[in-house]
mmCIF file of C-alpha atoms and ligand atoms in Angstrom:
data_model
loop_
_atom_site.group_PDB
_atom_site.id
_atom_site.type_symbol
_atom_site.label_atom_id
_atom_site.label_comp_id
_atom_site.label_asym_id
_atom_site.label_seq_id
_atom_site.Cartn_x
_atom_site.Cartn_y
_atom_site.Cartn_z
ATOM 1 C CA MET A 28 0.231 -0.085 -0.150
ATOM 2 C CA MET A 29 1.487 3.368 -1.134
ATOM 3 C CA ASN A 30 0.264 7.131 -0.223
ATOM 4 C CA GLU A 31 1.698 10.290 -0.654
ATOM 5 C CA GLU A 32 2.124 10.846 3.254
ATOM 6 C CA LYS A 33 4.012 7.113 3.821
ATOM 7 C CA LYS A 34 5.732 5.026 1.070
ATOM 8 C CA ASP A 35 6.276 1.640 2.121
ATOM 9 C CA ILE A 36 10.321 0.482 3.042
ATOM 10 C CA ASP A 37 11.296 -2.417 1.466
ATOM 11 C CA ILE A 38 14.907 -3.631 2.305
ATOM 12 C CA LEU A 39 16.710 -6.496 1.193
ATOM 13 C CA ALA A 40 18.226 -8.167 4.173
ATOM 14 C CA ILE A 41 21.544 -10.660 3.744
ATOM 15 C CA GLU A 42 22.571 -13.000 6.810
ATOM 16 C CA THR A 43 25.224 -15.309 6.722
ATOM 17 C CA SER A 44 27.368 -14.871 10.367
ATOM 18 C CA CYS A 45 27.404 -19.127 10.993
ATOM 19 C CA ASP A 46 25.947 -21.766 8.815
ATOM 20 C CA GLU A 47 23.049 -20.270 7.144
ATOM 21 C CA THR A 48 22.834 -18.362 4.030
ATOM 22 C CA ALA A 49 20.000 -16.456 4.248
ATOM 23 C CA ALA A 50 18.033 -13.519 2.207
ATOM 24 C CA ALA A 51 14.682 -12.133 2.747
ATOM 25 C CA VAL A 52 12.749 -9.203 1.510
ATOM 26 C CA VAL A 53 11.220 -7.433 4.336
ATOM 27 C CA ARG A 54 8.649 -4.549 4.253
ATOM 28 C CA ASN A 55 8.549 -1.633 7.186
ATOM 29 C CA GLY A 56 10.382 -4.076 9.157
ATOM 30 C CA ARG A 57 7.190 -5.924 10.007
ATOM 31 C CA GLU A 58 6.259 -7.567 7.153
ATOM 32 C CA VAL A 59 7.642 -10.593 5.779
ATOM 33 C CA LEU A 60 7.787 -10.959 2.176
ATOM 34 C CA SER A 61 9.960 -13.659 1.265
ATOM 35 C CA ASN A 62 12.621 -15.397 3.750
ATOM 36 C CA ILE A 63 14.788 -17.885 1.980
ATOM 37 C CA ILE A 64 17.354 -19.886 4.181
ATOM 38 C CA TYR A 65 19.960 -22.364 2.873
ATOM 39 C CA THR A 66 21.120 -24.353 5.270
ATOM 40 C CA GLN A 67 24.496 -26.019 5.935
ATOM 41 C CA ILE A 68 23.826 -27.925 8.626
ATOM 42 C CA LYS A 69 24.298 -31.263 6.995
ATOM 43 C CA LEU A 70 27.485 -30.557 5.518
ATOM 44 C CA HIS A 71 28.914 -29.440 9.147
ATOM 45 C CA THR A 72 27.164 -32.823 10.793
ATOM 46 C CA VAL A 73 29.953 -35.239 10.055
ATOM 47 C CA PHE A 74 32.625 -32.601 11.898
ATOM 48 C CA GLY A 75 30.230 -32.563 15.075
ATOM 49 C CA GLY A 76 30.006 -28.860 14.667
ATOM 50 C CA VAL A 77 30.440 -26.061 12.200
ATOM 51 C CA VAL A 78 33.534 -25.591 10.287
ATOM 52 C CA PRO A 79 34.291 -21.739 9.720
ATOM 53 C CA GLU A 80 36.120 -22.622 6.186
ATOM 54 C CA ILE A 81 33.313 -25.142 4.943
ATOM 55 C CA ALA A 82 30.500 -22.515 5.964
ATOM 56 C CA SER A 83 32.360 -19.439 4.219
ATOM 57 C CA ARG A 84 33.009 -21.122 1.140
ATOM 58 C CA LYS A 85 29.348 -22.651 0.986
ATOM 59 C CA HIS A 86 28.235 -19.231 1.582
ATOM 60 C CA ILE A 87 29.698 -17.801 -1.763
ATOM 61 C CA GLU A 88 28.747 -20.262 -3.622
ATOM 62 C CA LYS A 89 25.020 -20.148 -2.247
ATOM 63 C CA ILE A 90 24.735 -16.299 -1.775
ATOM 64 C CA ASN A 91 23.323 -14.999 -5.142
ATOM 65 C CA PRO A 92 21.128 -17.896 -5.942
ATOM 66 C CA VAL A 93 19.903 -17.403 -2.191
ATOM 67 C CA ILE A 94 19.166 -13.831 -2.919
ATOM 68 C CA GLU A 95 17.555 -14.567 -6.692
ATOM 69 C CA ALA A 96 14.959 -16.319 -4.774
ATOM 70 C CA ALA A 97 14.362 -13.967 -1.769
ATOM 71 C CA LEU A 98 13.383 -11.571 -4.823
ATOM 72 C CA ALA A 99 11.402 -13.740 -6.966
ATOM 73 C CA GLU A 100 9.537 -15.153 -3.904
ATOM 74 C CA ALA A 101 8.931 -11.063 -3.094
ATOM 75 C CA GLY A 102 7.727 -10.568 -6.654
ATOM 76 C CA LYS A 103 10.580 -7.652 -6.586
ATOM 77 C CA LYS A 104 13.456 -6.619 -8.424
ATOM 78 C CA LEU A 105 16.412 -5.273 -7.270
ATOM 79 C CA SER A 106 15.253 -1.773 -8.419
ATOM 80 C CA ASP A 107 12.414 -1.970 -6.285
ATOM 81 C CA ILE A 108 14.333 -2.461 -2.921
ATOM 82 C CA ASP A 109 14.835 0.968 -0.941
ATOM 83 C CA ALA A 110 17.838 -0.304 1.349
ATOM 84 C CA VAL A 111 20.306 -3.622 1.157
ATOM 85 C CA ALA A 112 21.201 -4.815 4.934
ATOM 86 C CA VAL A 113 23.561 -7.023 6.332
ATOM 87 C CA THR A 114 24.629 -8.706 9.489
ATOM 88 C CA TYR A 115 28.466 -7.431 9.792
ATOM 89 C CA GLY A 116 29.033 -8.748 13.248
ATOM 90 C CA PRO A 117 29.402 -11.065 15.448
ATOM 91 C CA GLY A 118 29.972 -14.302 14.197
ATOM 92 C CA LEU A 119 32.715 -15.895 11.960
ATOM 93 C CA VAL A 120 34.846 -13.602 10.073
ATOM 94 C CA GLY A 121 34.872 -15.568 6.899
ATOM 95 C CA ALA A 122 31.266 -16.451 6.902
ATOM 96 C CA LEU A 123 30.414 -12.805 7.452
ATOM 97 C CA LEU A 124 32.668 -11.440 4.818
ATOM 98 C CA VAL A 125 30.429 -13.224 2.045
ATOM 99 C CA GLY A 126 27.615 -11.283 3.134
ATOM 100 C CA VAL A 127 28.984 -8.147 3.590
ATOM 101 C CA ALA A 128 31.322 -8.095 0.425
ATOM 102 C CA GLU A 129 27.840 -9.223 -1.627
ATOM 103 C CA ALA A 130 25.682 -6.435 0.272
ATOM 104 C CA LYS A 131 28.029 -3.437 -0.798
ATOM 105 C CA ALA A 132 28.182 -4.744 -4.401
ATOM 106 C CA ILE A 133 24.544 -4.447 -4.416
ATOM 107 C CA ALA A 134 24.145 -1.440 -2.943
ATOM 108 C CA TYR A 135 26.934 0.088 -4.583
ATOM 109 C CA GLY A 136 25.816 -1.277 -8.038
ATOM 110 C CA THR A 137 22.210 -0.389 -7.599
ATOM 111 C CA LYS A 138 23.336 3.424 -5.574
ATOM 112 C CA LYS A 139 20.632 2.162 -2.185
ATOM 113 C CA PRO A 140 21.601 2.805 0.877
ATOM 114 C CA LEU A 141 23.763 0.257 2.866
ATOM 115 C CA ILE A 142 22.881 -0.721 6.390
ATOM 116 C CA GLY A 143 25.255 -2.783 8.568
ATOM 117 C CA VAL A 144 22.932 -4.529 11.196
ATOM 118 C CA HIS A 145 23.939 -6.409 14.468
ATOM 119 C CA HIS A 146 23.437 -10.079 14.821
ATOM 120 C CA ILE A 147 22.006 -10.118 18.210
ATOM 121 C CA GLU A 148 19.607 -6.820 17.368
ATOM 122 C CA GLY A 149 18.401 -8.910 14.455
ATOM 123 C CA HIS A 150 17.290 -11.500 16.807
ATOM 124 C CA ILE A 151 15.635 -9.457 19.290
ATOM 125 C CA SER A 152 13.816 -7.974 16.276
ATOM 126 C CA ALA A 153 12.096 -10.975 15.074
ATOM 127 C CA ASN A 154 9.799 -10.797 17.706
ATOM 128 C CA TYR A 155 8.783 -7.464 15.609
ATOM 129 C CA ILE A 156 7.332 -9.769 12.827
ATOM 130 C CA GLU A 157 4.695 -11.591 14.248
ATOM 131 C CA HIS A 158 3.591 -9.383 17.076
ATOM 132 C CA LYS A 159 2.757 -6.233 14.976
ATOM 133 C CA GLU A 160 1.523 -4.480 18.557
ATOM 134 C CA LEU A 161 4.762 -4.899 19.953
ATOM 135 C CA GLU A 162 6.817 -1.724 20.937
ATOM 136 C CA PRO A 163 9.916 -1.334 23.228
ATOM 137 C CA PRO A 164 10.253 -0.542 26.298
ATOM 138 C CA PHE A 165 10.587 -4.635 26.482
ATOM 139 C CA LEU A 166 12.984 -7.010 28.381
ATOM 140 C CA CYS A 167 14.767 -9.806 25.801
ATOM 141 C CA LEU A 168 16.564 -13.060 26.731
ATOM 142 C CA VAL A 169 18.829 -14.099 23.694
ATOM 143 C CA ALA A 170 19.770 -17.475 23.872
ATOM 144 C CA SER A 171 21.844 -19.100 20.622
ATOM 145 C CA GLY A 172 24.585 -20.661 19.787
ATOM 146 C CA GLY A 173 27.152 -17.998 20.526
ATOM 147 C CA HIS A 174 25.133 -15.474 23.268
ATOM 148 C CA SER A 175 23.063 -15.571 26.515
ATOM 149 C CA HIS A 176 22.045 -12.344 27.202
ATOM 150 C CA LEU A 177 19.652 -10.485 28.853
ATOM 151 C CA VAL A 178 19.108 -7.289 26.809
ATOM 152 C CA LEU A 179 16.438 -4.312 28.184
ATOM 153 C CA VAL A 180 15.129 -2.547 24.921
ATOM 154 C CA ARG A 181 14.453 0.640 25.777
ATOM 155 C CA ASP A 182 13.925 1.760 22.205
ATOM 156 C CA TYR A 183 14.088 0.526 18.447
ATOM 157 C CA GLY A 184 17.834 0.244 17.871
ATOM 158 C CA VAL A 185 18.881 1.161 22.183
ATOM 159 C CA TYR A 186 19.944 -1.850 23.687
ATOM 160 C CA GLU A 187 21.438 -2.068 27.427
ATOM 161 C CA ILE A 188 23.027 -5.254 28.466
ATOM 162 C CA ILE A 189 21.416 -6.698 31.577
ATOM 163 C CA GLY A 190 22.923 -9.927 31.774
ATOM 164 C CA ARG A 191 25.256 -12.208 30.145
ATOM 165 C CA THR A 192 26.806 -15.595 30.174
ATOM 166 C CA ARG A 193 30.359 -15.931 32.137
ATOM 167 C CA ASP A 194 31.335 -18.926 30.156
ATOM 168 C CA ASP A 195 29.316 -21.108 27.491
ATOM 169 C CA ALA A 196 26.201 -19.909 25.780
ATOM 170 C CA ALA A 197 23.077 -21.983 26.441
ATOM 171 C CA GLY A 198 22.930 -23.120 22.852
ATOM 172 C CA GLU A 199 26.183 -24.502 23.157
ATOM 173 C CA ALA A 200 25.615 -26.151 26.595
ATOM 174 C CA PHE A 201 22.864 -28.106 24.497
ATOM 175 C CA ASP A 202 25.160 -28.775 21.679
ATOM 176 C CA LYS A 203 27.938 -30.149 23.783
ATOM 177 C CA VAL A 204 25.512 -32.051 26.026
ATOM 178 C CA ALA A 205 23.950 -34.078 22.910
ATOM 179 C CA ARG A 206 27.517 -35.076 21.553
ATOM 180 C CA ALA A 207 28.115 -36.298 25.065
ATOM 181 C CA ILE A 208 24.772 -38.565 24.983
ATOM 182 C CA GLY A 209 25.744 -39.046 21.282
ATOM 183 C CA LEU A 210 22.878 -37.231 19.511
ATOM 184 C CA GLY A 211 24.809 -35.458 17.051
ATOM 185 C CA TYR A 212 25.184 -31.733 15.805
ATOM 186 C CA PRO A 213 22.776 -29.402 16.345
ATOM 187 C CA GLY A 214 22.073 -30.800 19.745
ATOM 188 C CA GLY A 215 19.736 -28.397 20.905
ATOM 189 C CA PRO A 216 16.480 -29.601 18.813
ATOM 190 C CA LYS A 217 17.543 -32.786 19.248
ATOM 191 C CA VAL A 218 17.687 -32.738 23.081
ATOM 192 C CA ASP A 219 14.137 -31.147 23.006
ATOM 193 C CA LYS A 220 12.958 -33.898 21.116
ATOM 194 C CA LEU A 221 14.342 -36.666 23.474
ATOM 195 C CA ALA A 222 13.913 -34.876 26.574
ATOM 196 C CA ARG A 223 9.842 -35.263 25.437
ATOM 197 C CA GLN A 224 10.346 -39.204 26.694
ATOM 198 C CA GLY A 225 12.395 -38.586 29.623
ATOM 199 C CA ASN A 226 11.804 -37.405 33.381
ATOM 200 C CA PRO A 227 13.479 -33.641 33.908
ATOM 201 C CA ARG A 228 12.926 -34.589 37.587
ATOM 202 C CA ALA A 229 15.165 -38.159 37.325
ATOM 203 C CA ILE A 230 18.436 -36.491 37.821
ATOM 204 C CA THR A 231 19.515 -33.261 39.666
ATOM 205 C CA PHE A 232 21.712 -31.194 37.699
ATOM 206 C CA PRO A 233 23.046 -27.536 39.135
ATOM 207 C CA ARG A 234 21.236 -24.124 38.641
ATOM 208 C CA ALA A 235 24.310 -21.878 39.050
ATOM 209 C CA LYS A 236 24.048 -18.391 40.453
ATOM 210 C CA ILE A 237 26.520 -15.914 40.343
ATOM 211 C CA ALA A 238 27.147 -13.924 43.569
ATOM 212 C CA ASP A 239 26.560 -10.504 43.012
ATOM 213 C CA ALA A 240 25.113 -10.765 39.427
ATOM 214 C CA PRO A 241 21.971 -12.331 39.570
ATOM 215 C CA ASP A 242 21.143 -11.848 35.840
ATOM 216 C CA ASP A 243 24.033 -13.320 34.319
ATOM 217 C CA PHE A 244 24.322 -16.758 33.463
ATOM 218 C CA SER A 245 27.308 -19.950 33.789
ATOM 219 C CA PHE A 246 26.476 -22.618 31.930
ATOM 220 C CA SER A 247 29.884 -24.848 31.813
ATOM 221 C CA GLY A 248 29.410 -26.060 35.217
ATOM 222 C CA LEU A 249 25.943 -27.736 34.277
ATOM 223 C CA LYS A 250 28.082 -29.278 31.259
ATOM 224 C CA SER A 251 30.632 -30.744 33.449
ATOM 225 C CA ALA A 252 27.994 -32.385 36.136
ATOM 226 C CA VAL A 253 26.332 -33.739 32.902
ATOM 227 C CA LEU A 254 29.711 -35.251 31.811
ATOM 228 C CA ASN A 255 30.272 -36.580 35.179
ATOM 229 C CA TYR A 256 27.249 -38.290 35.577
ATOM 230 C CA LEU A 257 28.125 -39.687 32.421
ATOM 231 C CA ASN A 258 31.112 -40.712 33.694
ATOM 232 C CA GLN A 259 30.028 -42.233 37.045
ATOM 233 C CA CYS A 260 27.516 -44.261 34.713
ATOM 234 C CA GLN A 261 30.169 -45.565 32.811
ATOM 235 C CA MET A 262 32.398 -46.761 35.748
ATOM 236 C CA LYS A 263 29.626 -48.252 37.887
ATOM 237 C CA GLY A 264 28.803 -50.236 34.468
ATOM 238 C CA GLU A 265 25.200 -48.424 34.825
ATOM 239 C CA GLU A 266 22.962 -48.235 31.963
ATOM 240 C CA VAL A 267 22.426 -44.450 31.178
ATOM 241 C CA ASN A 268 18.923 -43.264 30.500
ATOM 242 C CA LYS A 269 19.056 -40.748 27.762
ATOM 243 C CA ALA A 270 15.804 -39.463 27.525
ATOM 244 C CA ASP A 271 16.095 -38.820 31.535
ATOM 245 C CA VAL A 272 19.944 -37.040 30.921
ATOM 246 C CA ALA A 273 18.358 -34.946 27.992
ATOM 247 C CA ALA A 274 15.210 -34.101 30.340
ATOM 248 C CA SER A 275 17.032 -33.161 33.372
ATOM 249 C CA PHE A 276 19.738 -31.148 31.947
ATOM 250 C CA GLN A 277 16.908 -29.455 29.736
ATOM 251 C CA GLN A 278 15.167 -28.438 32.994
ATOM 252 C CA SER A 279 17.941 -27.442 34.554
ATOM 253 C CA VAL A 280 18.792 -24.442 31.591
ATOM 254 C CA VAL A 281 15.640 -23.859 31.123
ATOM 255 C CA ASP A 282 14.907 -23.168 35.147
ATOM 256 C CA VAL A 283 17.875 -20.802 35.115
ATOM 257 C CA LEU A 284 16.937 -18.676 31.943
ATOM 258 C CA THR A 285 13.582 -18.351 33.127
ATOM 259 C CA ASP A 286 14.351 -17.222 36.508
ATOM 260 C CA HIS A 287 16.771 -14.960 35.798
ATOM 261 C CA THR A 288 14.813 -13.232 33.121
ATOM 262 C CA ILE A 289 11.507 -12.906 35.406
ATOM 263 C CA GLN A 290 13.217 -11.540 38.363
ATOM 264 C CA ALA A 291 15.354 -9.051 36.085
ATOM 265 C CA ALA A 292 11.664 -8.101 34.763
ATOM 266 C CA LYS A 293 10.031 -7.419 37.816
ATOM 267 C CA ARG A 294 13.058 -5.822 39.498
ATOM 268 C CA LEU A 295 13.139 -3.565 36.419
ATOM 269 C CA LYS A 296 9.369 -3.096 36.563
ATOM 270 C CA ILE A 297 9.359 -3.917 32.687
ATOM 271 C CA ASP A 298 5.694 -5.620 31.789
ATOM 272 C CA LYS A 299 6.782 -6.760 28.338
ATOM 273 C CA VAL A 300 9.162 -9.831 27.810
ATOM 274 C CA ALA A 301 10.298 -11.635 24.730
ATOM 275 C CA ILE A 302 12.297 -14.625 24.054
ATOM 276 C CA ALA A 303 14.834 -15.056 20.781
ATOM 277 C CA GLY A 304 17.944 -16.825 19.342
ATOM 278 C CA GLY A 305 18.304 -20.733 18.579
ATOM 279 C CA VAL A 306 17.081 -22.151 21.667
ATOM 280 C CA ALA A 307 14.126 -19.748 21.573
ATOM 281 C CA SER A 308 12.564 -22.279 19.830
ATOM 282 C CA ASN A 309 12.971 -24.911 22.405
ATOM 283 C CA SER A 310 9.659 -26.125 23.559
ATOM 284 C CA THR A 311 9.927 -26.357 27.415
ATOM 285 C CA LEU A 312 11.423 -22.899 27.093
ATOM 286 C CA ARG A 313 8.753 -21.459 25.602
ATOM 287 C CA GLY A 314 6.171 -23.280 27.568
ATOM 288 C CA GLN A 315 7.540 -22.417 30.880
ATOM 289 C CA MET A 316 8.476 -18.913 30.312
ATOM 290 C CA LYS A 317 4.632 -18.266 29.158
ATOM 291 C CA GLU A 318 3.419 -20.030 32.405
ATOM 292 C CA VAL A 319 6.156 -17.836 34.560
ATOM 293 C CA CYS A 320 5.178 -14.414 33.021
ATOM 294 C CA GLU A 321 1.137 -14.720 32.864
ATOM 295 C CA LYS A 322 2.222 -15.827 36.810
ATOM 296 C CA ASN A 323 3.870 -12.635 37.217
ATOM 297 C CA GLY A 324 1.479 -10.214 34.962
ATOM 298 C CA LYS A 325 3.913 -9.875 32.053
ATOM 299 C CA LYS A 326 3.428 -10.075 28.761
ATOM 300 C CA PHE A 327 5.091 -12.688 26.589
ATOM 301 C CA TYR A 328 6.294 -12.706 23.217
ATOM 302 C CA TYR A 329 8.164 -15.255 21.193
ATOM 303 C CA PRO A 330 9.090 -15.605 17.212
ATOM 304 C CA SER A 331 8.034 -18.894 15.184
ATOM 305 C CA PRO A 332 10.558 -21.459 15.415
ATOM 306 C CA VAL A 333 11.637 -20.244 11.964
ATOM 307 C CA TYR A 334 12.251 -16.780 12.944
ATOM 308 C CA CYS A 335 14.382 -18.032 16.194
ATOM 309 C CA THR A 336 17.490 -19.964 14.312
ATOM 310 C CA ASP A 337 19.364 -17.634 12.215
ATOM 311 C CA ASN A 338 17.352 -15.885 9.323
ATOM 312 C CA ALA A 339 17.749 -12.641 7.210
ATOM 313 C CA ALA A 340 14.231 -11.341 7.877
ATOM 314 C CA MET A 341 15.067 -10.641 11.260
ATOM 315 C CA ILE A 342 17.919 -8.913 10.004
ATOM 316 C CA GLY A 343 15.689 -6.992 7.840
ATOM 317 C CA ALA A 344 13.339 -6.022 10.878
ATOM 318 C CA ALA A 345 16.169 -4.389 12.729
ATOM 319 C CA ALA A 346 17.569 -3.027 9.714
ATOM 320 C CA TYR A 347 13.906 -1.116 9.155
ATOM 321 C CA TYR A 348 14.430 1.233 12.275
ATOM 322 C CA GLU A 349 18.102 1.756 11.812
ATOM 323 C CA TYR A 350 16.954 2.978 8.190
ATOM 324 C CA MET A 351 14.434 5.066 9.557
ATOM 325 C CA LYS A 352 16.948 6.869 12.407
ATOM 326 C CA GLY A 353 19.222 7.947 9.284
ATOM 327 C CA SER A 354 21.662 4.929 9.903
ATOM 328 C CA ARG A 355 23.747 4.322 7.086
ATOM 329 C CA ALA A 356 26.970 2.403 6.779
ATOM 330 C CA GLY A 357 29.782 3.722 4.531
ATOM 331 C CA TRP A 358 31.369 1.963 1.781
ATOM 332 C CA ASP A 359 33.883 0.962 3.985
ATOM 333 C CA LEU A 360 32.000 -1.090 6.297
ATOM 334 C CA ASN A 361 33.713 -4.808 7.452
ATOM 335 C CA ALA A 362 32.723 -7.959 9.114
ATOM 336 C CA VAL A 363 33.632 -7.387 12.766
ATOM 337 C CA PRO A 364 33.388 -11.014 14.500
ATOM 338 C CA ASN A 365 32.977 -9.767 18.010
ATOM 339 C CA LEU A 366 30.748 -6.994 17.194
ATOM 340 C CA LYS A 367 29.154 -5.420 20.767
ATOM 341 C CA ILE A 368 25.976 -5.038 21.160
ATOM 342 C CA GLY A 369 24.315 -1.173 20.967
ATOM 343 C CA SER A 370 27.710 -0.062 18.982
ATOM 344 C CA ARG A 371 27.144 2.054 16.400
HETATM 345 O O1 LIG B 415 20.612 -18.880 16.714
HETATM 346 P P1 LIG B 415 20.888 -19.559 16.102
HETATM 347 O O2 LIG B 415 20.426 -20.517 15.194
HETATM 348 O O3 LIG B 415 22.688 -19.462 15.636
HETATM 349 C C1 LIG B 415 23.555 -18.380 16.461
HETATM 350 O O4 LIG B 415 23.552 -17.549 16.203
HETATM 351 O O5 LIG B 415 24.428 -19.289 17.477
HETATM 352 O O6 LIG B 415 21.096 -20.945 17.295
HETATM 353 C C2 LIG B 415 21.478 -21.644 17.217
HETATM 354 C C3 LIG B 415 21.773 -22.655 18.501
HETATM 355 C C4 LIG B 415 22.310 -24.133 18.443
HETATM 356 O O7 LIG B 415 23.108 -24.238 19.964
HETATM 357 C C5 LIG B 415 20.640 -24.786 18.609
HETATM 358 O O8 LIG B 415 21.598 -26.150 19.661
HETATM 359 C C6 LIG B 415 19.897 -24.203 19.548
HETATM 360 O O9 LIG B 415 20.355 -23.318 19.144
HETATM 361 N N1 LIG B 415 18.814 -24.657 19.489
HETATM 362 C C7 LIG B 415 18.237 -25.097 20.332
HETATM 363 C C8 LIG B 415 16.942 -25.503 19.722
HETATM 364 N N2 LIG B 415 16.821 -25.323 18.597
HETATM 365 C C9 LIG B 415 18.411 -24.681 18.365
HETATM 366 N N3 LIG B 415 18.093 -25.291 21.327
HETATM 367 C C10 LIG B 415 17.165 -25.866 22.318
HETATM 368 N N4 LIG B 415 16.316 -26.449 21.689
HETATM 369 C C11 LIG B 415 16.027 -26.548 20.519
HETATM 370 N N5 LIG B 415 14.891 -26.580 19.796
HETATM 371 ZN ZN1 LIG B 416 22.121 -16.460 15.937
#
């Protein structure tokens, strides 16, 4: 819909920070016209995790077909697009560089504005896609393979980190435990599935708290506790009930994530709580968060699983608010593997 007061803004967004080659066209930050994801998971499964060089090489092969598919599905030509957005960090440097170079080439060739997007700000913005009414301020738990953050979204593009992990990310813990019980990569969805057949109270694993930093997370002790449990069973010649291990481990992660989030929301007097990132697609986390938020009178927001794991639609959502604020990247935009949130 176009009128004289407000023109629709269609952004072509590109995401290549890890092992998904993704492109999307997003209108006004909230409406997904297309969302194409080429996942490299199968390619990396044999190695038990993402191999950076293989990821980069696959991105360079897939990026153009993925962008063509995104434009075609949206019924758009490059000339129809208002801006080109790309994830420039954090992530694997060689993987990020493919998307950044591609976005720069398209923006330069078509003389369109270029917008650099922080990957985590993208994950958070995934919540805008299906919750048209959601507006800042809100508190967002971001739990993915590389990050576990509690972020206060004060305004569009204005972020304050309330808590962070001191060691492993939540998704990383899922991946490591999955590997230890022989489920393979990526661990999160496999643990989630197996846990449905197990008893979450069968084994008591630790729920770490950090003195003086109630909003921070630590998952390495939990991971070690699971590995110790498995070793002890092996030494005693006892058979391991993998479903119970998966369910008990998952319950420990979910209890910690839920508890820290709700405590922070109460203390900060924030009445809207959202979740984001790959781990946000976990069924137990979604269920428990919903329950706890209802009990505490907080509104709860969560993206569909396809917008939780890496995708470009979320990058287009975040980019729209940057575009409206006038943020533009220069032709010297580079990949920043350890980019800090809110740095612009
Ligand atoms: O957001 P994402 O796709 O990539 C990063 O930015 O890291 O998150 C991937 C992570 C992986 O660690 C994966 O095991 C985890 O999210 N994950 C899950 C589930 N689906 C993906 N963890 C728990 N339960 C799930 N259902
Ligand atoms: Zn991610």
